[in-house]
Amino acid sequence: MRKNVIETVLGAVVLLVAGFFLFFAYTTSSVKAVSGYPLEARFSSTGGLSSGADVRISGVKVGTVTSQHLDKQTFQAVVLMDIDSNVQLPRDTTASIASESLLGGRYLQLDPGGEEDKLKPGDTIEYTQSAVNLEELLGRFIFNSASGDKKTEAPATP
């Protein structure tokens, strides 16, 4: 009986420590959603961008991707995002899908322009650049260099 009590107390201590680490990780990370005004951007390919991904300007998080869907008329991916209300973006802002690293996830990079007029809630970012498909680029490089290695011989002259 004494062995069961020690195991129960030890299990409770382990759960308490695990809970403390989860609380510490949540409070020190920036996983909280940004509340602000909604914007929309259209891309030909999102390349793995997911809902909940960061929206960044110069590497600083200013928003969150809230959802994405396919426009059935144009067959483009429509990305909806919330931008921090303290950040007022010019109308000529560009949006591009960037990669955190070679193996990492994707995020939405915004590059503000210089126009005086600002984007209003619900507006669409007109200038977008789709995600770069690394596998496709590697495939093109490999197949182009393989076909370029073949040397053609000049016909023999008599």
Short mmCIF file of C-alpha atoms in Angstrom, two decimals:
data_model
loop_
_atom_site.label_atom_id
_atom_site.label_comp_id
_atom_site.label_asym_id
_atom_site.label_seq_id
_atom_site.Cartn_x
_atom_site.Cartn_y
_atom_site.Cartn_z
CA MET A 1 0.00 0.00 0.00
CA ARG A 2 2.84 2.39 0.83
CA LYS A 3 4.32 1.82 -2.64
CA ASN A 4 1.06 2.97 -4.33
CA VAL A 5 1.02 6.23 -2.34
CA ILE A 6 4.64 7.04 -3.31
CA GLU A 7 3.90 6.33 -6.99
CA THR A 8 0.80 8.52 -6.87
CA VAL A 9 2.65 11.43 -5.26
CA LEU A 10 5.54 11.07 -7.72
CA GLY A 11 3.07 11.07 -10.66
CA ALA A 12 1.39 14.21 -9.31
CA VAL A 13 4.78 15.96 -9.03
CA VAL A 14 5.65 15.02 -12.63
CA LEU A 15 2.29 16.37 -13.87
CA LEU A 16 2.76 19.57 -11.86
CA VAL A 17 6.24 20.16 -13.34
CA ALA A 18 4.96 19.43 -16.87
CA GLY A 19 2.11 21.91 -16.35
CA PHE A 20 4.59 24.54 -15.14
CA PHE A 21 6.71 24.08 -18.28
CA LEU A 22 3.67 24.38 -20.55
CA PHE A 23 2.56 27.56 -18.78
CA PHE A 24 6.08 29.01 -19.02
CA ALA A 25 6.36 28.15 -22.74
CA TYR A 26 2.98 29.69 -23.54
CA THR A 27 3.62 32.94 -21.65
CA THR A 28 7.11 33.51 -23.10
CA SER A 29 6.27 32.70 -26.74
CA SER A 30 4.33 34.88 -29.12
CA VAL A 31 1.53 32.45 -29.97
CA LYS A 32 -1.20 34.92 -29.12
CA ALA A 33 -3.33 36.01 -32.07
CA VAL A 34 -3.08 39.59 -33.25
CA SER A 35 -6.38 41.43 -33.23
CA GLY A 36 -6.81 44.22 -35.70
CA TYR A 37 -8.33 44.94 -39.08
CA PRO A 38 -8.87 42.36 -41.85
CA LEU A 39 -7.09 42.44 -45.22
CA GLU A 40 -7.10 40.11 -48.20
CA ALA A 41 -4.45 39.08 -50.74
CA ARG A 42 -4.68 36.82 -53.81
CA PHE A 43 -1.95 34.41 -54.90
CA SER A 44 -1.55 31.89 -57.70
CA SER A 45 0.05 29.51 -55.16
CA THR A 46 0.35 29.64 -51.39
CA GLY A 47 3.00 26.92 -51.24
CA GLY A 48 2.14 25.55 -47.81
CA LEU A 49 1.10 28.76 -46.06
CA SER A 50 -1.38 27.81 -43.37
CA SER A 51 -3.95 29.52 -41.20
CA GLY A 52 -2.32 30.89 -38.07
CA ALA A 53 0.92 31.74 -39.88
CA ASP A 54 2.65 35.02 -39.06
CA VAL A 55 2.31 38.18 -41.11
CA ARG A 56 5.58 40.11 -40.82
CA ILE A 57 7.11 43.41 -41.81
CA SER A 58 10.91 43.49 -41.67
CA GLY A 59 10.83 40.27 -39.64
CA VAL A 60 8.49 41.69 -36.97
CA LYS A 61 5.09 40.04 -36.48
CA VAL A 62 2.28 42.48 -37.25
CA GLY A 63 -0.55 40.08 -37.97
CA THR A 64 -1.86 36.57 -38.45
CA VAL A 65 -3.23 34.64 -41.42
CA THR A 66 -6.80 33.85 -40.41
CA SER A 67 -7.99 31.72 -43.32
CA GLN A 68 -7.59 30.93 -46.99
CA HIS A 69 -9.87 29.64 -49.69
CA LEU A 70 -10.02 29.16 -53.45
CA ASP A 71 -11.74 31.75 -55.62
CA LYS A 72 -13.88 29.61 -57.93
CA GLN A 73 -13.95 32.29 -60.64
CA THR A 74 -10.21 33.02 -60.99
CA PHE A 75 -8.83 29.85 -59.34
CA GLN A 76 -6.55 31.95 -57.16
CA ALA A 77 -5.87 31.35 -53.49
CA VAL A 78 -7.46 34.09 -51.37
CA VAL A 79 -5.60 34.66 -48.10
CA LEU A 80 -7.37 36.54 -45.30
CA MET A 81 -5.32 38.12 -42.54
CA ASP A 82 -5.70 40.33 -39.47
CA ILE A 83 -3.23 43.22 -39.17
CA ASP A 84 -2.45 45.00 -35.90
CA SER A 85 -4.56 48.17 -35.72
CA ASN A 86 -1.45 50.21 -34.81
CA VAL A 87 0.06 49.42 -38.23
CA GLN A 88 -1.43 51.45 -41.10
CA LEU A 89 -0.28 50.09 -44.45
CA PRO A 90 -0.01 52.15 -47.66
CA ARG A 91 -2.13 51.13 -50.66
CA ASP A 92 0.92 50.02 -52.66
CA THR A 93 2.04 47.46 -50.07
CA THR A 94 3.29 44.20 -51.56
CA ALA A 95 2.64 40.77 -50.06
CA SER A 96 4.87 37.76 -50.67
CA ILE A 97 5.02 34.29 -49.22
CA ALA A 98 8.42 33.64 -47.67
CA SER A 99 10.06 30.64 -46.06
CA GLU A 100 11.50 30.73 -42.54
CA SER A 101 14.29 28.35 -43.54
CA LEU A 102 14.97 25.49 -45.94
CA LEU A 103 13.07 23.12 -43.67
CA GLY A 104 10.84 25.61 -41.86
CA GLY A 105 7.31 26.82 -42.38
CA ARG A 106 6.03 29.72 -44.41
CA TYR A 107 4.92 33.20 -43.43
CA LEU A 108 3.44 36.21 -45.20
CA GLN A 109 5.93 39.05 -45.75
CA LEU A 110 4.55 42.56 -46.26
CA ASP A 111 6.65 45.33 -47.81
CA PRO A 112 5.00 48.75 -47.35
CA GLY A 113 5.21 51.17 -50.25
CA GLY A 114 5.34 54.95 -50.20
CA GLU A 115 1.82 55.94 -51.16
CA GLU A 116 -0.09 58.42 -49.00
CA ASP A 117 -3.42 56.55 -49.10
CA LYS A 118 -3.79 53.74 -46.56
CA LEU A 119 -5.46 50.35 -46.83
CA LYS A 120 -8.83 50.21 -45.10
CA PRO A 121 -10.36 47.21 -43.31
CA GLY A 122 -11.48 44.63 -45.85
CA ASP A 123 -9.30 45.97 -48.70
CA THR A 124 -7.27 43.72 -50.98
CA ILE A 125 -3.50 43.96 -51.30
CA GLU A 126 -3.06 44.28 -55.06
CA TYR A 127 0.64 43.48 -55.46
CA THR A 128 1.47 39.89 -54.52
CA GLN A 129 4.21 37.36 -55.18
CA SER A 130 3.47 33.66 -54.81
CA ALA A 131 5.60 31.18 -52.94
CA VAL A 132 8.77 29.92 -54.58
CA ASN A 133 8.61 26.15 -55.04
CA LEU A 134 12.07 24.92 -54.04
CA GLU A 135 11.52 21.39 -55.37
CA GLU A 136 10.52 22.73 -58.77
CA LEU A 137 13.58 25.00 -58.93
CA LEU A 138 15.87 22.12 -57.97
CA GLY A 139 14.29 19.89 -60.60
CA ARG A 140 14.76 22.51 -63.31
CA PHE A 141 18.38 23.03 -62.31
CA ILE A 142 19.16 19.32 -62.30
CA PHE A 143 17.45 18.58 -65.62
CA ASN A 144 18.85 21.68 -67.34
CA SER A 145 22.39 20.94 -66.22
CA ALA A 146 22.01 17.27 -67.25
CA SER A 147 20.84 18.22 -70.74
CA GLY A 148 23.58 20.86 -70.99
CA ASP A 149 26.30 18.29 -70.31
CA LYS A 150 25.76 16.56 -73.65
CA LYS A 151 28.31 17.78 -76.15
CA THR A 152 27.42 17.87 -79.76
CA GLU A 153 30.12 16.90 -82.17
CA ALA A 154 30.71 18.93 -85.27
CA PRO A 155 30.42 17.00 -88.52
CA ALA A 156 33.74 15.79 -89.88
CA THR A 157 35.11 17.76 -92.78
CA PRO A 158 36.65 15.87 -95.73
#
